[in-house]
């Protein structure tokens, strides 16, 4: 996907890297993504890495973390993002953003 995007948009900055390790600047106005559906759990020593989130939930939480106050995020996800029996991911995401809508 990144190679195609680079061909289509040669003047744009296209990044293809591990999102769990990528250095992200803060203050984005908009985050749009299709979080990876995976049973993998993200583990680490700092910040969100310490929360034991699934890769899917980590992707959402990390994207929200990089937004400026008032920024907007849009994700393609399943109902299981909000229907989990473990409330940890919902709590972390809910503390970072307000839900504007879901379809």
Tab-separated table of N, CA, C and O in Angstrom:
chain	number	residue	atom	x	y	z
A	1	UNK	N	0.825	-1.200	0.000
A	1	UNK	CA	0.000	0.000	0.000
A	1	UNK	C	0.864	1.256	0.000
A	1	UNK	O	0.555	2.221	-0.690
A	2	UNK	N	1.940	1.238	0.810
A	2	UNK	CA	2.819	2.410	0.867
A	2	UNK	C	3.506	2.648	-0.475
A	2	UNK	O	3.642	3.800	-0.909
A	3	UNK	N	3.945	1.574	-1.136
A	3	UNK	CA	4.604	1.731	-2.444
A	3	UNK	C	3.640	2.334	-3.467
A	3	UNK	O	4.028	3.190	-4.262
A	4	UNK	N	2.402	1.894	-3.438
A	4	UNK	CA	1.398	2.448	-4.361
A	4	UNK	C	1.146	3.910	-4.027
A	4	UNK	O	1.101	4.761	-4.917
A	5	UNK	N	0.993	4.225	-2.752
A	5	UNK	CA	0.749	5.610	-2.344
A	5	UNK	C	1.908	6.517	-2.756
A	5	UNK	O	1.692	7.651	-3.193
A	6	UNK	N	3.146	6.031	-2.634
A	6	UNK	CA	4.310	6.830	-3.045
A	6	UNK	C	4.290	7.111	-4.553
A	6	UNK	O	4.697	8.184	-4.993
A	7	UNK	N	3.838	6.130	-5.334
A	7	UNK	CA	3.741	6.335	-6.787
A	7	UNK	C	2.636	7.333	-7.126
A	7	UNK	O	2.794	8.174	-7.997
A	8	UNK	N	1.518	7.222	-6.422
A	8	UNK	CA	0.392	8.113	-6.695
A	8	UNK	C	0.614	9.527	-6.174
A	8	UNK	O	0.132	10.491	-6.760
A	9	UNK	N	1.334	9.626	-5.038
A	9	UNK	CA	1.526	10.926	-4.380
A	9	UNK	C	3.013	11.133	-4.083
A	9	UNK	O	3.438	11.126	-2.926
A	10	UNK	N	3.830	11.337	-5.106
A	10	UNK	CA	5.281	11.406	-4.909
A	10	UNK	C	5.746	12.582	-4.047
A	10	UNK	O	6.850	12.538	-3.511
A	11	UNK	N	4.954	13.597	-3.887
A	11	UNK	CA	5.352	14.764	-3.098
A	11	UNK	C	4.881	14.684	-1.646
A	11	UNK	O	5.068	15.640	-0.888
A	12	UNK	N	4.277	13.572	-1.267
A	12	UNK	CA	3.766	13.418	0.094
A	12	UNK	C	4.697	12.541	0.916
A	12	UNK	O	5.435	11.716	0.382
A	13	UNK	N	4.624	12.717	2.219
A	13	UNK	CA	5.423	11.913	3.147
A	13	UNK	C	4.624	10.653	3.469
A	13	UNK	O	3.612	10.718	4.174
A	14	UNK	N	5.026	9.523	2.945
A	14	UNK	CA	4.350	8.235	3.152
A	14	UNK	C	5.252	7.396	4.052
A	14	UNK	O	6.406	7.144	3.721
A	15	UNK	N	4.697	6.941	5.164
A	15	UNK	CA	5.473	6.127	6.113
A	15	UNK	C	4.947	4.702	6.116
A	15	UNK	O	3.753	4.473	6.182
A	16	UNK	N	5.865	3.747	6.063
A	16	UNK	CA	5.521	2.336	6.167
A	16	UNK	C	6.424	1.754	7.246
A	16	UNK	O	7.589	1.449	6.983
A	17	UNK	N	5.899	1.636	8.447
A	17	UNK	CA	6.711	1.181	9.575
A	17	UNK	C	5.833	0.569	10.660
A	17	UNK	O	4.617	0.689	10.621
A	18	UNK	N	6.458	-0.056	11.608
A	18	UNK	CA	5.773	-0.682	12.737
A	18	UNK	C	5.159	0.414	13.611
A	18	UNK	O	5.873	1.209	14.219
A	19	UNK	N	3.856	0.455	13.670
A	19	UNK	CA	3.157	1.520	14.404
A	19	UNK	C	3.395	1.441	15.910
A	19	UNK	O	3.265	2.422	16.611
A	20	UNK	N	3.765	0.276	16.406
A	20	UNK	CA	4.037	0.167	17.845
A	20	UNK	C	5.367	0.813	18.204
A	20	UNK	O	5.615	1.106	19.373
A	21	UNK	N	6.235	1.042	17.198
A	21	UNK	CA	7.559	1.623	17.456
A	21	UNK	C	7.777	2.973	16.781
A	21	UNK	O	8.772	3.637	17.037
A	22	UNK	N	6.889	3.368	15.910
A	22	UNK	CA	7.061	4.608	15.150
A	22	UNK	C	7.092	5.823	16.074
A	22	UNK	O	6.330	5.901	17.041
A	23	UNK	N	7.976	6.768	15.764
A	23	UNK	CA	8.030	8.032	16.486
A	23	UNK	C	6.990	8.963	15.860
A	23	UNK	O	7.086	9.300	14.684
A	24	UNK	N	5.997	9.344	16.648
A	24	UNK	CA	4.926	10.193	16.130
A	24	UNK	C	5.005	11.590	16.723
A	24	UNK	O	5.082	11.737	17.938
A	25	UNK	N	4.965	12.605	15.872
A	25	UNK	CA	4.841	13.953	16.422
A	25	UNK	C	3.441	14.131	17.010
A	25	UNK	O	2.514	13.379	16.673
A	26	UNK	N	3.275	15.069	17.873
A	26	UNK	CA	1.975	15.332	18.477
A	26	UNK	C	1.296	16.484	17.734
A	26	UNK	O	1.950	17.301	17.097
A	27	UNK	N	-0.029	16.537	17.836
A	27	UNK	CA	-0.756	17.672	17.291
A	27	UNK	C	-1.396	17.474	15.946
A	27	UNK	O	-1.708	18.433	15.249
A	28	UNK	N	-1.636	16.214	15.552
A	28	UNK	CA	-2.356	15.975	14.297
A	28	UNK	C	-3.779	16.505	14.405
A	28	UNK	O	-4.407	16.441	15.460
A	29	UNK	N	-4.302	17.017	13.289
A	29	UNK	CA	-5.690	17.469	13.234
A	29	UNK	C	-6.648	16.302	13.003
A	29	UNK	O	-7.786	16.341	13.450
A	30	UNK	N	-6.176	15.281	12.304
A	30	UNK	CA	-7.045	14.192	11.870
A	30	UNK	C	-6.278	12.872	11.856
A	30	UNK	O	-5.130	12.822	11.423
A	31	UNK	N	-6.926	11.834	12.342
A	31	UNK	CA	-6.382	10.473	12.253
A	31	UNK	C	-7.451	9.597	11.621
A	31	UNK	O	-8.585	9.558	12.098
A	32	UNK	N	-7.110	8.937	10.546
A	32	UNK	CA	-8.016	8.012	9.863
A	32	UNK	C	-7.298	6.679	9.765
A	32	UNK	O	-6.143	6.630	9.337
A	33	UNK	N	-7.966	5.592	10.173
A	33	UNK	CA	-7.288	4.313	10.111
A	33	UNK	C	-8.210	3.120	10.116
A	33	UNK	O	-9.377	3.206	10.475
A	34	UNK	N	-7.636	2.017	9.701
A	34	UNK	CA	-8.284	0.721	9.741
A	34	UNK	C	-7.398	-0.138	10.647
A	34	UNK	O	-6.474	-0.783	10.172
A	35	UNK	N	-7.660	-0.108	11.959
A	35	UNK	CA	-6.793	-0.827	12.902
A	35	UNK	C	-6.679	-2.300	12.551
A	35	UNK	O	-7.654	-2.918	12.124
A	36	UNK	N	-5.497	-2.859	12.726
A	36	UNK	CA	-5.319	-4.282	12.423
A	36	UNK	C	-6.117	-5.155	13.389
A	36	UNK	O	-6.084	-4.927	14.592
A	37	UNK	N	-6.846	-6.100	12.847
A	37	UNK	CA	-7.590	-7.040	13.682
A	37	UNK	C	-6.627	-8.166	14.032
A	37	UNK	O	-6.226	-8.928	13.167
A	38	UNK	N	-6.245	-8.220	15.298
A	38	UNK	CA	-5.213	-9.152	15.711
A	38	UNK	C	-5.398	-9.507	17.180
A	38	UNK	O	-5.850	-8.684	17.968
A	39	UNK	N	-5.041	-10.727	17.534
A	39	UNK	CA	-5.056	-11.136	18.943
A	39	UNK	C	-3.750	-10.787	19.649
A	39	UNK	O	-3.607	-11.035	20.833
A	40	UNK	N	-2.809	-10.230	18.908
A	40	UNK	CA	-1.514	-9.862	19.486
A	40	UNK	C	-1.703	-8.792	20.571
A	40	UNK	O	-2.482	-7.863	20.413
A	41	UNK	N	-0.989	-8.945	21.668
A	41	UNK	CA	-1.006	-7.956	22.746
A	41	UNK	C	0.284	-7.164	22.695
A	41	UNK	O	1.360	-7.728	22.515
A	42	UNK	N	0.176	-5.858	22.837
A	42	UNK	CA	1.345	-4.984	22.822
A	42	UNK	C	1.889	-4.888	24.243
A	42	UNK	O	1.149	-4.581	25.181
A	43	UNK	N	3.176	-5.169	24.399
A	43	UNK	CA	3.830	-5.106	25.712
A	43	UNK	C	5.023	-4.179	25.620
A	43	UNK	O	5.720	-4.152	24.618
A	44	UNK	N	5.267	-3.454	26.686
A	44	UNK	CA	6.426	-2.575	26.738
A	44	UNK	C	6.579	-1.988	28.123
A	44	UNK	O	5.882	-2.365	29.062
A	45	UNK	N	7.473	-1.041	28.234
A	45	UNK	CA	7.805	-0.465	29.540
A	45	UNK	C	7.212	0.910	29.780
A	45	UNK	O	7.247	1.411	30.894
A	46	UNK	N	6.719	1.559	28.743
A	46	UNK	CA	6.279	2.942	28.893
A	46	UNK	C	4.874	3.148	28.354
A	46	UNK	O	4.432	2.465	27.462
A	47	UNK	N	4.199	4.147	28.881
A	47	UNK	CA	2.934	4.631	28.354
A	47	UNK	C	1.926	3.553	28.026
A	47	UNK	O	1.667	2.639	28.806
A	48	UNK	N	1.354	3.660	26.840
A	48	UNK	CA	0.331	2.706	26.392
A	48	UNK	C	0.877	1.290	26.296
A	48	UNK	O	0.128	0.325	26.429
A	49	UNK	N	2.186	1.151	26.056
A	49	UNK	CA	2.796	-0.181	25.955
A	49	UNK	C	2.581	-0.995	27.226
A	49	UNK	O	2.522	-2.213	27.192
A	50	UNK	N	2.479	-0.330	28.358
A	50	UNK	CA	2.336	-1.009	29.651
A	50	UNK	C	0.904	-1.464	29.926
A	50	UNK	O	0.650	-2.178	30.882
A	51	UNK	N	-0.043	-1.051	29.129
A	51	UNK	CA	-1.454	-1.327	29.394
A	51	UNK	C	-1.910	-2.716	28.974
A	51	UNK	O	-3.005	-3.128	29.304
A	52	UNK	N	-1.123	-3.428	28.186
A	52	UNK	CA	-1.510	-4.768	27.748
A	52	UNK	C	-2.682	-4.761	26.785
A	52	UNK	O	-3.504	-5.676	26.789
A	53	UNK	N	-2.759	-3.744	25.943
A	53	UNK	CA	-3.856	-3.640	24.982
A	53	UNK	C	-3.625	-4.566	23.788
A	53	UNK	O	-2.478	-4.848	23.425
A	54	UNK	N	-4.714	-4.988	23.179
A	54	UNK	CA	-4.589	-5.710	21.915
A	54	UNK	C	-4.009	-4.737	20.896
A	54	UNK	O	-4.110	-3.510	21.051
A	55	UNK	N	-3.403	-5.262	19.840
A	55	UNK	CA	-2.843	-4.410	18.799
A	55	UNK	C	-3.917	-3.487	18.236
A	55	UNK	O	-3.672	-2.307	17.970
A	56	UNK	N	-5.122	-4.003	18.068
A	56	UNK	CA	-6.248	-3.227	17.556
A	56	UNK	C	-6.532	-2.013	18.455
A	56	UNK	O	-6.609	-0.880	17.978
A	57	UNK	N	-6.683	-2.250	19.751
A	57	UNK	CA	-6.986	-1.160	20.683
A	57	UNK	C	-5.804	-0.210	20.852
A	57	UNK	O	-5.978	0.998	20.999
A	58	UNK	N	-4.591	-0.753	20.817
A	58	UNK	CA	-3.391	0.066	20.897
A	58	UNK	C	-3.347	1.045	19.729
A	58	UNK	O	-3.020	2.221	19.892
A	59	UNK	N	-3.659	0.572	18.541
A	59	UNK	CA	-3.678	1.415	17.347
A	59	UNK	C	-4.614	2.600	17.543
A	59	UNK	O	-4.261	3.740	17.248
A	60	UNK	N	-5.810	2.347	18.059
A	60	UNK	CA	-6.779	3.414	18.289
A	60	UNK	C	-6.277	4.376	19.363
A	60	UNK	O	-6.259	5.594	19.171
A	61	UNK	N	-5.851	3.837	20.503
A	61	UNK	CA	-5.402	4.679	21.615
A	61	UNK	C	-4.183	5.513	21.226
A	61	UNK	O	-4.101	6.699	21.559
A	62	UNK	N	-3.254	4.918	20.512
A	62	UNK	CA	-2.035	5.656	20.117
A	62	UNK	C	-2.371	6.739	19.109
A	62	UNK	O	-1.799	7.827	19.133
A	63	UNK	N	-3.287	6.476	18.215
A	63	UNK	CA	-3.710	7.493	17.251
A	63	UNK	C	-4.362	8.670	17.971
A	63	UNK	O	-4.094	9.834	17.660
A	64	UNK	N	-5.222	8.373	18.938
A	64	UNK	CA	-5.879	9.433	19.706
A	64	UNK	C	-4.866	10.254	20.494
A	64	UNK	O	-4.987	11.473	20.600
A	65	UNK	N	-3.864	9.592	21.012
A	65	UNK	CA	-2.825	10.253	21.795
A	65	UNK	C	-2.061	11.293	20.963
A	65	UNK	O	-1.600	12.300	21.496
A	66	UNK	N	-1.945	11.063	19.667
A	66	UNK	CA	-1.192	11.969	18.797
A	66	UNK	C	-2.025	13.147	18.284
A	66	UNK	O	-1.483	14.068	17.681
A	67	UNK	N	-3.325	13.134	18.530
A	67	UNK	CA	-4.188	14.224	18.067
A	67	UNK	C	-4.029	15.472	18.928
A	67	UNK	O	-3.761	15.397	20.129
A	68	UNK	N	-4.258	16.619	18.313
A	68	UNK	CA	-4.310	17.863	19.075
A	68	UNK	C	-5.665	17.917	19.791
A	68	UNK	O	-6.608	17.226	19.391
A	69	UNK	N	-5.790	18.730	20.838
A	69	UNK	CA	-7.112	18.899	21.455
A	69	UNK	C	-8.110	19.389	20.403
A	69	UNK	O	-7.822	20.304	19.635
A	70	UNK	N	-9.245	18.740	20.325
A	70	UNK	CA	-10.249	19.077	19.322
A	70	UNK	C	-10.053	18.364	18.001
A	70	UNK	O	-10.860	18.511	17.090
A	71	UNK	N	-8.974	17.574	17.866
A	71	UNK	CA	-8.745	16.814	16.643
A	71	UNK	C	-9.798	15.725	16.489
A	71	UNK	O	-10.520	15.392	17.430
A	72	UNK	N	-9.896	15.192	15.314
A	72	UNK	CA	-10.919	14.184	15.013
A	72	UNK	C	-10.254	12.899	14.522
A	72	UNK	O	-9.284	12.938	13.760
A	73	UNK	N	-10.795	11.777	14.952
A	73	UNK	CA	-10.316	10.473	14.504
A	73	UNK	C	-11.487	9.674	13.945
A	73	UNK	O	-12.612	9.784	14.427
A	74	UNK	N	-11.192	8.872	12.952
A	74	UNK	CA	-12.190	8.017	12.314
A	74	UNK	C	-11.544	6.660	12.106
A	74	UNK	O	-10.463	6.566	11.523
A	75	UNK	N	-12.201	5.603	12.591
A	75	UNK	CA	-11.649	4.254	12.475
A	75	UNK	C	-12.695	3.293	11.942
A	75	UNK	O	-13.861	3.377	12.298
A	76	UNK	N	-12.255	2.358	11.117
A	76	UNK	CA	-13.072	1.231	10.696
A	76	UNK	C	-12.795	0.139	11.717
A	76	UNK	O	-11.667	-0.291	11.894
A	77	UNK	N	-13.819	-0.283	12.404
A	77	UNK	CA	-13.637	-1.278	13.457
A	77	UNK	C	-14.896	-2.129	13.568
A	77	UNK	O	-15.860	-1.920	12.850
A	78	UNK	N	-14.903	-3.070	14.471
A	78	UNK	CA	-16.075	-3.917	14.677
A	78	UNK	C	-16.765	-3.516	15.976
A	78	UNK	O	-16.245	-2.717	16.750
A	79	UNK	N	-17.875	-4.124	16.244
A	79	UNK	CA	-18.604	-3.830	17.482
A	79	UNK	C	-17.815	-4.249	18.714
A	79	UNK	O	-18.043	-3.752	19.804
A	80	UNK	N	-16.864	-5.142	18.531
A	80	UNK	CA	-16.111	-5.660	19.674
A	80	UNK	C	-15.196	-4.614	20.310
A	80	UNK	O	-14.744	-4.794	21.431
A	81	UNK	N	-14.941	-3.536	19.613
A	81	UNK	CA	-14.149	-2.463	20.212
A	81	UNK	C	-14.854	-1.916	21.441
A	81	UNK	O	-14.226	-1.641	22.462
A	82	UNK	N	-16.149	-1.791	21.387
A	82	UNK	CA	-16.912	-1.259	22.520
A	82	UNK	C	-17.603	-2.333	23.348
A	82	UNK	O	-18.076	-2.057	24.440
A	83	UNK	N	-17.670	-3.562	22.853
A	83	UNK	CA	-18.388	-4.642	23.538
A	83	UNK	C	-17.498	-5.586	24.338
A	83	UNK	O	-17.965	-6.623	24.798
A	84	UNK	N	-16.253	-5.268	24.512
A	84	UNK	CA	-15.339	-6.171	25.227
A	84	UNK	C	-15.797	-6.378	26.664
A	84	UNK	O	-16.327	-5.470	27.297
A	85	UNK	N	-15.538	-7.567	27.189
A	85	UNK	CA	-15.859	-7.810	28.597
A	85	UNK	C	-14.868	-7.105	29.520
A	85	UNK	O	-15.234	-6.676	30.600
A	86	UNK	N	-13.611	-6.979	29.090
A	86	UNK	CA	-12.601	-6.263	29.859
A	86	UNK	C	-12.723	-4.768	29.536
A	86	UNK	O	-12.524	-4.360	28.391
A	87	UNK	N	-13.015	-3.929	30.520
A	87	UNK	CA	-13.244	-2.506	30.262
A	87	UNK	C	-11.973	-1.666	30.103
A	87	UNK	O	-12.065	-0.473	29.841
A	88	UNK	N	-10.790	-2.249	30.239
A	88	UNK	CA	-9.552	-1.474	30.240
A	88	UNK	C	-9.378	-0.639	28.969
A	88	UNK	O	-9.082	0.550	29.044
A	89	UNK	N	-9.535	-1.236	27.808
A	89	UNK	CA	-9.350	-0.509	26.550
A	89	UNK	C	-10.391	0.602	26.415
A	89	UNK	O	-10.058	1.725	26.020
A	90	UNK	N	-11.643	0.299	26.732
A	90	UNK	CA	-12.697	1.327	26.666
A	90	UNK	C	-12.377	2.492	27.588
A	90	UNK	O	-12.579	3.656	27.240
A	91	UNK	N	-11.863	2.197	28.771
A	91	UNK	CA	-11.522	3.249	29.725
A	91	UNK	C	-10.410	4.135	29.170
A	91	UNK	O	-10.515	5.362	29.175
A	92	UNK	N	-9.367	3.516	28.655
A	92	UNK	CA	-8.236	4.275	28.114
A	92	UNK	C	-8.672	5.132	26.928
A	92	UNK	O	-8.348	6.324	26.850
A	93	UNK	N	-9.415	4.540	26.018
A	93	UNK	CA	-9.892	5.280	24.854
A	93	UNK	C	-10.858	6.376	25.283
A	93	UNK	O	-10.790	7.516	24.820
A	94	UNK	N	-11.763	6.055	26.208
A	94	UNK	CA	-12.739	7.033	26.685
A	94	UNK	C	-12.125	8.215	27.423
A	94	UNK	O	-12.663	9.324	27.393
A	95	UNK	N	-10.991	8.003	28.067
A	95	UNK	CA	-10.300	9.098	28.753
A	95	UNK	C	-9.566	10.002	27.765
A	95	UNK	O	-9.233	11.125	28.098
A	96	UNK	N	-9.351	9.499	26.543
A	96	UNK	CA	-8.597	10.249	25.543
A	96	UNK	C	-9.485	11.032	24.573
A	96	UNK	O	-9.008	11.955	23.942
A	97	UNK	N	-10.728	10.615	24.436
A	97	UNK	CA	-11.569	11.213	23.403
A	97	UNK	C	-13.047	11.079	23.734
A	97	UNK	O	-13.430	10.242	24.550
A	98	UNK	N	-13.841	11.895	23.089
A	98	UNK	CA	-15.301	11.799	23.176
A	98	UNK	C	-15.802	11.100	21.920
A	98	UNK	O	-15.338	11.406	20.816
A	99	UNK	N	-16.734	10.172	22.093
A	99	UNK	CA	-17.328	9.483	20.950
A	99	UNK	C	-18.312	10.421	20.282
A	99	UNK	O	-19.280	10.873	20.914
A	100	UNK	N	-18.068	10.737	19.012
A	100	UNK	CA	-18.979	11.600	18.266
A	100	UNK	C	-20.078	10.813	17.588
A	100	UNK	O	-21.163	11.310	17.365
A	101	UNK	N	-19.798	9.547	17.257
A	101	UNK	CA	-20.795	8.723	16.610
A	101	UNK	C	-20.243	7.377	16.233
A	101	UNK	O	-19.033	7.178	16.152
A	102	UNK	N	-21.156	6.439	16.037
A	102	UNK	CA	-20.781	5.091	15.612
A	102	UNK	C	-21.876	4.554	14.710
A	102	UNK	O	-23.055	4.814	14.944
A	103	UNK	N	-21.481	3.827	13.681
A	103	UNK	CA	-22.447	3.244	12.747
A	103	UNK	C	-22.197	1.761	12.708
A	103	UNK	O	-21.075	1.311	12.636
